[in-house]
Structures are given as C-alpha cells and as structure tokens.
C-alpha positions as CSV (number, residue, x, y, z in Angstrom):
1,M,-28.0,-9.7,11.7
2,A,-25.2,-7.2,11.3
3,L,-22.0,-7.2,9.3
4,R,-19.2,-5.0,10.3
5,S,-16.1,-4.4,8.2
6,Y,-13.1,-2.5,9.4
7,G,-10.3,-1.4,7.1
8,R,-7.1,0.6,7.2
9,S,-6.2,2.5,4.1
10,L,-2.6,2.3,2.9
11,V,-0.5,5.1,1.5
12,I,0.1,4.6,-2.3
13,Y,3.5,5.3,-3.9
14,D,4.6,5.4,-7.5
15,T,6.0,2.3,-9.0
16,W,9.8,2.2,-9.6
17,A,10.8,3.4,-13.1
18,A,14.0,2.9,-15.1
19,T,16.5,5.7,-15.8
20,T,14.5,8.2,-13.6
21,E,15.8,11.0,-11.4
22,Y,14.9,10.4,-7.8
23,S,15.3,12.9,-4.9
24,L,15.9,12.4,-1.2
25,T,12.8,11.1,0.6
26,D,11.1,10.0,-2.7
27,R,9.3,6.6,-2.1
28,V,8.6,3.9,-4.6
29,V,7.2,0.3,-4.7
30,P,8.7,-2.5,-6.9
31,T,7.0,-3.3,-10.2
32,V,6.1,-6.6,-8.6
33,S,4.7,-5.9,-5.1
34,N,6.7,-7.4,-2.2
35,G,4.8,-5.6,0.6
36,R,7.5,-3.0,1.2
37,C,8.2,0.5,-0.1
38,Y,11.6,2.1,-0.6
39,E,12.8,5.5,0.4
40,C,15.5,7.3,-1.6
41,T,18.3,7.9,0.9
42,T,20.9,8.8,-1.8
43,A,19.5,10.9,-4.7
44,G,20.4,10.0,-8.3
45,T,19.2,8.2,-11.4
46,S,17.8,4.7,-11.3
47,G,19.3,2.0,-13.5
48,E,18.1,0.6,-16.7
49,T,16.9,-2.6,-15.0
50,E,15.0,-2.9,-11.7
51,P,17.2,-3.9,-8.8
52,T,16.7,-7.0,-6.7
53,W,15.0,-5.4,-3.7
54,N,16.2,-6.2,-0.2
55,T,13.1,-6.8,1.9
56,T,14.7,-6.5,5.4
57,L,13.4,-3.4,7.0
58,E,16.0,-0.5,7.1
59,S,18.4,-2.4,4.7
60,T,19.5,-0.8,1.5
61,T,19.3,-1.6,-2.2
62,N,21.8,-0.1,-4.7
63,D,20.2,1.1,-8.0
64,E,22.7,2.7,-10.3
65,T,23.4,6.0,-8.5
66,V,20.3,5.8,-6.2
67,I,20.3,4.1,-2.8
68,W,17.0,2.9,-1.5
69,T,16.2,2.1,2.1
70,C,13.5,-0.6,2.8
71,K,10.4,0.7,4.7
72,E,7.0,-0.6,5.8
73,I,4.2,0.7,3.7
74,P,2.5,3.0,6.2
75,F,-1.2,3.1,6.9
76,G,-3.1,6.2,5.7
77,P,-4.4,8.7,8.3
78,N,-8.0,7.6,8.4
79,P,-9.3,4.1,9.1
80,L,-12.4,3.0,7.2
81,T,-15.4,1.5,9.0
82,V,-18.5,0.1,7.3
83,T,-21.5,-1.2,9.2
84,M,-24.5,-2.8,7.5
85,D,-27.6,-4.0,9.4
86,M,-29.6,-6.7,7.5
87,T,-32.3,-7.3,10.2
88,G,-35.3,-8.9,8.6
89,Q,-33.6,-9.2,5.2
90,G,-33.0,-13.0,5.4
91,G,-29.3,-12.6,5.0
92,L,-27.1,-11.0,2.5
93,A,-24.0,-12.2,0.7
94,V,-21.5,-9.4,0.5
95,T,-18.6,-9.9,-2.0
96,E,-17.7,-6.3,-2.6
97,I,-17.7,-3.0,-0.7
98,W,-17.3,0.1,-2.9
99,V,-15.6,3.1,-1.4
100,K,-15.5,6.6,-3.0
101,S,-12.2,8.4,-2.4
102,D,-10.7,11.6,-3.7
103,V,-7.2,10.0,-3.9
104,E,-5.9,6.6,-5.0
105,S,-6.4,4.3,-2.0
106,E,-5.8,0.6,-1.2
107,F,-7.5,-1.1,1.8
108,L,-6.9,-4.0,4.0
109,V,-10.3,-5.2,5.2
110,Y,-11.1,-7.2,8.3
111,G,-14.6,-8.5,8.8
112,S,-16.8,-9.8,11.5
113,Y,-20.3,-11.4,11.6
114,N,-22.8,-11.0,14.3
115,G,-25.7,-13.4,13.7
C-alpha cells in the first residue's frame, strides 16, 4: 500500500491594513480571503475601512488614494511531494502531513491511494 500526496505551495502576502502607505507592486490579500491577491498599481495610502474587493482578474479596486489590481495568487517556486509506503503495516489513517519550512507557506494538497 502506498500513499502519495502532491502539493503546490502558494506565495503568502500581507493582509490589507487600514491607513497604510503602499508602494507600486506591493501585494496584499483581503482580511477575509476571497482566493485573490491585489497588486498596488497606484501608490498611496489605504482608506480607514477595507474596500469591497473586485474579484475579476485584472480589474481594479479603489482604496482611498491606492488603486489595487486583482491578481491570481501565484504558486511558489517548488512543488511539494510526499510519498509514504505502508507495506505490511495493515493500513494507516493519515489526517495530517507536517512540513518544515523556513518561510511562511500555504499548501494545496492533492492525494492518491494505491492499494
């Protein structure tokens, strides 16, 4: 029996913050995730309240003097692969896979089972 798990790490961005100076090309994610990130395409200061984020790719969101452009959250540079062989172990329930990383990471995990 073998269990294979394939993952793709995602790039992590800072969460949007009120009344904060943002520079061109800075990227943020909303305080409530919507699966998108936003690139600063007009530098300035964010508003006192979080904007309503436009989720259409390449569309813009106005935020006080900042303009954000909607982007996909890119995958990190290195995919993750985990393979476990449970031959002769009578089976194994896997509910968690722990990964050590030197930077903050988030993973999308896809699994397969070969019985």
